[in-house]
Structure formats: structure tokens, C-alpha cells
Amino acid sequence: MMVKYISFMIILGVSLLFTSCVYHFDLDEAEGIPKLVVYSYPGSGDTTVVCFSRSLPVTGKGEIVSGLTGTDVRLEVNGTPVGLLWTDKALPGVPAKSYYTVQRYEEGDRIRLTASAEGLETVSSVTTIPAPFPLNSVHMERKPSDPGTLQFQINFTDKASTVNYYAVTVKERTKYWRNGDSRVYYDEEYTAYMDWNDEPLLKVSAGLDEILIGDYTYYEQLYIWSDEKIQGKNYTLRLNKTYISDYETSIQGEVYTNRKQYKVCLYSLSEEFYHYLKSMSEQVNNKLGESELAPVRPTYTNVENGFGLVGGCRMMQTEWMDGVKE
């Protein structure tokens, strides 16, 4: 199946950017001092974006403002400085009020980011670019033992010489045709919730939360795993969802044909990125913490003296695939 590298998806750019106000702190240590927050995901595409904001401690007032200007920032690749540009307006793949550079990376490149802003402590962060996702094939079929289930089978071969971290998410699109008209009338796209009961790599024990509350939920439907149990092996990851065949809908006397399509997005993550996403999932599942029956779990950060994430990532995705026919 044809696969291609693309710019990092908005789900990881925008959604993670707006989590910048979530962090763990100690009231005795924070003393109301704001910190520099940085998010950057080098390796996710040809363009590296760096977004800054100023944190708002619990003792402070006001709102989180993204796109902090007047920041002195330095990006280095294997010790060599890389020039960064600033944009006030949004560009393709680049949000407004951010720094960016067009830079391709190789596996193992070491990225160091340092930044300072007036009134805030200088921050620094280091990450490493992982190898591309080692995909062999993606296959969809109706589960033989349960025809009402559509199963995605993702075959890959893990690299034995390194510790590797991965993630997958599935996009779902519904397209509508007016009967008698070959043109697509309307389509909608969203991230699909997947069932991983057939996938041991994704089964996570949430401890007491799991006993008292129920199933584990992955943050933003990003299903993450490490190669701890499959290091160096060929493996097929299995994800399920309810099978929906093409169907017809009548709206105000017009008949429309509805068809499902799917796209599988695959990520190879740095260790830092993996731990960040893991901490976000733990927060989503910390229902006891929300009820003050357990400590609130901290958000992982690899930004020294600040908050946020600088995480290496490689991403690929399939083309849109039509659902399996009956």
C-alpha cells in the first residue's frame, strides 16, 4: 500500500499546544512565578514549528496567551545552529505567531532548543529524531469470528538494536452522494475511537481507577506502545471498530448514499514524546484524582526550567481506504 510522509497533523500540533496550561507544580516552590512554555515536534515533516507561551501559575490572574513574541530562541541540530523565521500570520502547516524553519532530519539527529524571554528564566530541551515507522502493510477486513467488526491489521518489523516507541490513530471520513449525481455532496472527517480488546500491546492497567471506574482511555485516540514486548520482532497490531456498510439516507425528499473511508496514521516517537503522551493519557484516566481520592498526576515535560515538550517524531499515513464491502 502506498504510504507517504506528511507534515505533522493538526491533532498533535494544535491540541498539544493548547495543553500548555496543564502542568504539575508545588505551591511552595512556584511562588507565583510564570515559566516559559515551549512546544516543538522536530522530524514530523519538512517544517519544524516552535510555539511559545507564558505559563499562568495558580496564584496568578489572567489568561494563557499563545504565540509569545520577543523570544530569543536557538535551535541546534547535532551542535550546528539552524536559522528560525517568525510569522505573525498562519501559513500552511504553521500556526500564527510562531517560529519555524524548513529542515529535514535523519535518524539519530540530536536536537537542542534553548530560549529566553524578558522576565522569564532561560529554558532548554533536548530530543533525538527516531527512525521512521517500520511499516510493512496495512490491511482491513471484517473479523471472521465477528462480521459486525471491522479490523485494521498493521504489520511492522521492530528494529532490534534500539528501544522504540510508536503510536497510531485512525481517521474516519463519511462521504455523501445525492442519488443520480456523481459529485460528492458533503463529507466529514474525524478521529475514530478504536477498540483494542484484541491487542495485548495496548492493554493498560489503570490500577484502582480501572477497578472502580472502567476501561482505559487513550488521549486524543492516540494509541501508544513501546517495543518492550516485541523488540526486534515482526508483529501485527490489531484494532477494531464497528463495521458500517454503505447505506442510504433520505433528507427532505432527497436520497443520499453514505460511504465510510479510513486513513491510518502511524508515528515513530522519541522517548520524550512517548512519556508526554503517556502522562496525558494517565491524566485522562485519573478519575480518582478528579474526585480528590488520589493525587493529580503530573504532565511530563522535558523542558528544563519551563514547561511543554520538545519531542522528536516521524509520521506517515495511508491514503484514504474505502470500507470493506459486504
XYZ file of C-alpha atoms in Angstrom:
326
model
C 0.000 0.000 0.000
C 1.265 3.423 -0.907
C 2.451 5.403 2.119
C 3.885 8.908 2.303
C 5.401 11.248 4.823
C 3.401 14.391 5.538
C 3.551 17.424 7.787
C 2.593 16.744 11.368
C -1.162 16.577 11.857
C -3.086 19.400 13.473
C -4.243 16.971 16.147
C -0.719 16.904 17.518
C 0.126 20.492 16.755
C -2.888 22.452 17.893
C -4.286 20.086 20.513
C -0.961 19.714 22.291
C -0.283 23.432 22.045
C -3.449 24.213 23.964
C -2.469 21.821 26.748
C 0.320 24.238 27.655
C -1.634 25.448 30.672
C -1.632 21.956 32.222
C 1.328 21.255 34.455
C 2.302 19.927 37.861
C 3.613 22.362 40.439
C 4.251 22.783 44.139
C 2.673 25.880 45.652
C 5.621 26.376 48.000
C 8.069 26.282 45.076
C 6.059 28.096 42.405
C 5.584 31.342 44.398
C 3.534 32.763 41.571
C 6.477 32.887 39.142
C 5.474 32.340 35.478
C 7.507 29.995 33.283
C 8.258 29.797 29.578
C 6.205 27.110 27.805
C 7.500 25.637 24.546
C 6.117 23.023 22.136
C 8.023 21.713 19.129
C 7.979 18.385 17.260
C 11.086 18.193 15.044
C 11.125 15.404 12.482
C 7.372 15.356 11.930
C 7.750 16.934 8.494
C 9.903 19.261 6.412
C 8.854 22.210 8.570
C 9.758 22.467 12.261
C 7.447 24.753 14.240
C 8.332 26.225 17.651
C 5.484 27.745 19.705
C 5.935 29.696 22.940
C 3.618 30.921 25.659
C 3.881 32.142 29.229
C 2.513 29.883 31.968
C -0.063 31.119 34.421
C 0.650 29.800 37.946
C -2.249 29.008 40.231
C -1.636 32.224 42.182
C -1.725 34.375 39.023
C -4.565 36.082 37.197
C -5.347 36.457 33.514
C -5.375 34.056 30.582
C -2.824 31.886 28.805
C -1.621 33.733 25.699
C -0.093 31.593 22.947
C 2.360 32.970 20.388
C 4.732 34.732 22.780
C 6.781 37.349 20.914
C 10.147 38.830 21.841
C 11.645 35.400 22.492
C 15.338 34.748 21.897
C 15.391 31.183 20.573
C 18.215 28.960 19.307
C 17.768 25.622 17.520
C 20.758 23.309 17.026
C 20.988 20.079 15.039
C 23.965 17.968 16.124
C 25.542 21.133 17.529
C 25.043 23.219 14.357
C 22.725 26.273 14.669
C 19.702 26.381 12.370
C 18.071 29.702 11.448
C 14.471 30.257 12.554
C 11.864 32.547 10.979
C 8.910 34.268 12.673
C 5.411 34.580 11.247
C 2.555 36.726 12.543
C 0.073 35.090 10.191
C -0.804 31.444 9.767
C 0.999 29.660 6.927
C 0.362 26.145 5.519
C 1.382 23.837 8.362
C 2.499 26.748 10.571
C 0.185 28.436 13.122
C 0.198 32.207 13.529
C 2.716 33.805 15.902
C 5.279 31.022 15.827
C 8.853 30.359 14.823
C 9.601 27.882 12.070
C 12.314 26.519 9.808
C 12.396 24.178 6.808
C 14.719 21.392 7.871
C 14.928 17.682 7.074
C 16.318 15.279 9.661
C 17.980 11.891 9.773
C 17.541 9.121 12.302
C 19.606 9.839 15.407
C 19.916 13.601 14.859
C 20.188 15.332 18.240
C 18.054 18.449 18.543
C 18.707 21.074 21.210
C 16.424 24.054 21.759
C 17.187 26.961 24.097
C 15.054 30.057 24.584
C 14.674 33.078 26.802
C 12.161 35.895 27.141
C 12.092 39.053 29.210
C 11.185 38.342 32.815
C 11.330 34.555 32.377
C 14.041 32.043 33.175
C 16.001 30.619 30.205
C 14.761 27.171 29.177
C 16.436 24.331 27.295
C 15.402 20.964 25.926
C 16.972 18.076 24.019
C 15.424 15.309 21.915
C 16.520 12.777 19.296
C 14.924 12.053 15.923
C 13.629 8.452 15.790
C 13.706 6.115 12.804
C 10.643 6.130 10.508
C 7.788 3.821 11.449
C 8.858 0.343 10.185
C 5.617 -0.404 8.360
C 5.196 -3.455 6.148
C 1.472 -3.333 5.368
C -1.981 -2.150 6.445
C -4.935 -4.449 5.854
C -8.659 -4.060 6.622
C -11.131 -6.906 6.845
C -14.330 -7.925 8.572
C -13.335 -10.031 11.545
C -14.025 -13.696 10.608
C -15.355 -14.551 14.081
C -17.487 -11.377 14.187
C -18.595 -9.949 10.792
C -20.010 -6.915 12.584
C -16.460 -5.820 13.419
C -14.053 -4.107 11.014
C -10.466 -4.988 11.908
C -7.353 -2.988 10.980
C -4.211 -5.137 10.799
C -0.962 -3.141 10.881
C 2.121 -5.246 10.211
C 5.578 -3.878 11.062
C 9.052 -5.099 11.957
C 10.610 -3.566 15.059
C 14.287 -2.578 14.990
C 16.164 -4.816 17.422
C 19.161 -2.562 18.070
C 17.203 0.318 19.643
C 14.374 0.942 22.099
C 11.445 2.219 20.061
C 8.153 3.974 20.766
C 5.137 4.090 18.483
C 1.627 5.496 18.123
C -1.296 5.017 15.765
C -4.548 6.840 15.153
C -7.281 6.168 12.607
C -9.126 8.892 10.711
C -12.683 8.231 9.568
C -14.493 10.066 6.789
C -18.110 9.825 5.693
C -18.877 10.899 2.120
C -22.378 11.681 0.866
C -23.610 11.474 -2.728
C -27.016 12.675 -3.907
C -28.569 9.827 -5.880
C -28.135 10.355 -9.608
C -25.234 12.808 -9.065
C -21.632 11.535 -9.266
C -20.270 14.563 -7.362
C -19.642 14.327 -3.620
C -22.311 16.432 -1.951
C -20.725 16.594 1.507
C -18.049 14.861 3.579
C -16.994 14.981 7.233
C -13.777 13.753 8.853
C -12.921 12.912 12.458
C -10.637 10.750 14.580
C -12.119 7.308 15.130
C -12.422 5.678 18.535
C -10.934 2.194 18.246
C -11.480 -0.982 20.261
C -8.178 -2.614 21.289
C -9.534 -5.674 23.109
C -7.758 -7.884 20.558
C -4.448 -6.026 21.022
C -2.322 -7.011 24.052
C 0.254 -4.251 23.400
C -2.390 -1.603 24.125
C -3.974 -3.125 27.206
C -3.048 -0.919 30.162
C -3.876 -1.454 33.809
C -5.113 1.773 35.349
C -4.863 0.357 38.870
C -7.654 1.300 41.262
C -9.195 3.590 38.611
C -9.691 0.555 36.381
C -11.339 -1.449 39.157
C -13.712 1.309 40.256
C -14.400 3.199 37.029
C -13.832 1.091 33.923
C -11.903 0.970 30.673
C -8.694 2.838 29.944
C -8.964 5.767 27.519
C -6.130 6.958 25.278
C -5.571 10.713 24.998
C -6.954 12.077 21.689
C -7.358 8.466 20.422
C -3.569 8.266 20.013
C -2.793 4.630 20.810
C 0.794 4.410 22.044
C 3.090 1.479 22.825
C 6.764 0.629 23.306
C 8.661 -2.297 21.797
C 9.436 -3.795 25.209
C 7.467 -6.991 24.491
C 8.244 -7.300 20.764
C 11.786 -5.955 20.376
C 13.237 -6.974 17.020
C 10.162 -8.976 16.018
C 7.702 -8.847 13.152
C 4.314 -8.025 14.630
C 0.739 -7.339 13.521
C -1.164 -4.776 15.589
C -4.952 -5.255 15.577
C -7.530 -2.508 16.109
C -11.295 -2.943 15.799
C -14.336 -0.775 15.213
C -17.961 -1.396 14.322
C -18.442 -2.351 10.677
C -20.736 0.023 8.767
C -21.652 -0.757 5.168
C -22.705 1.826 2.573
C -26.236 2.994 3.281
C -28.861 5.434 2.036
C -30.312 8.421 3.875
C -33.402 10.457 2.946
C -33.241 14.187 3.716
C -36.128 16.465 2.748
C -37.204 14.118 -0.015
C -33.654 13.710 -1.433
C -31.923 10.316 -1.219
C -28.198 10.275 -0.381
C -25.679 7.423 -0.469
C -23.289 7.333 2.503
C -19.868 5.692 2.358
C -17.165 5.273 5.001
C -13.437 5.747 4.301
C -10.468 5.308 6.618
C -6.904 6.548 6.862
C -4.290 5.069 9.235
C -1.717 7.488 10.674
C 1.446 5.940 12.123
C 4.004 7.620 14.373
C 7.513 6.760 15.496
C 8.196 8.721 18.690
C 11.192 9.853 20.700
C 11.262 8.657 24.299
C 10.294 12.156 25.441
C 7.245 12.302 23.183
C 6.112 8.848 24.324
C 6.331 9.794 28.006
C 4.425 13.025 27.345
C 1.543 11.221 25.632
C 1.572 8.552 28.340
C 1.257 11.210 31.048
C -1.626 12.862 29.175
C -3.453 9.511 28.958
C -2.858 8.934 32.666
C -4.433 12.290 33.424
C -7.475 11.466 31.271
C -7.899 8.229 33.240
C -7.241 9.687 36.687
C -10.889 9.840 37.745
C -9.962 9.238 41.368
C -7.710 12.297 41.260
C -10.596 14.397 39.948
C -12.620 13.181 42.926
C -9.755 14.058 45.305
C -9.355 10.377 46.194
C -5.854 10.202 44.682
C -3.042 12.635 43.750
C -3.370 14.559 40.480
C -0.856 13.030 38.090
C 1.724 15.417 36.608
C 2.161 16.256 32.934
C 5.541 15.106 31.650
C 7.898 17.808 30.391
C 11.460 17.688 29.098
C 11.848 21.485 29.135
C 14.374 22.442 31.808
C 13.262 25.492 33.865
C 9.985 25.605 31.970
C 7.072 23.543 30.708
C 5.990 21.887 27.480
C 7.605 19.397 25.155
C 10.327 19.223 22.536
C 9.771 15.761 21.089
C 11.181 14.016 18.035
C 8.592 12.353 15.830
C 8.292 10.732 12.405
C 4.884 10.272 10.827
C 3.390 8.504 7.821
C -0.150 7.850 6.718
C -2.016 5.692 4.256
C -4.214 7.021 1.506
C -7.946 7.074 2.185
C -9.249 3.486 2.017
C -12.827 2.533 1.192
C -14.577 0.417 3.796
C -14.807 -3.310 3.186
C -17.798 -4.276 1.048
C -20.382 -6.816 2.174
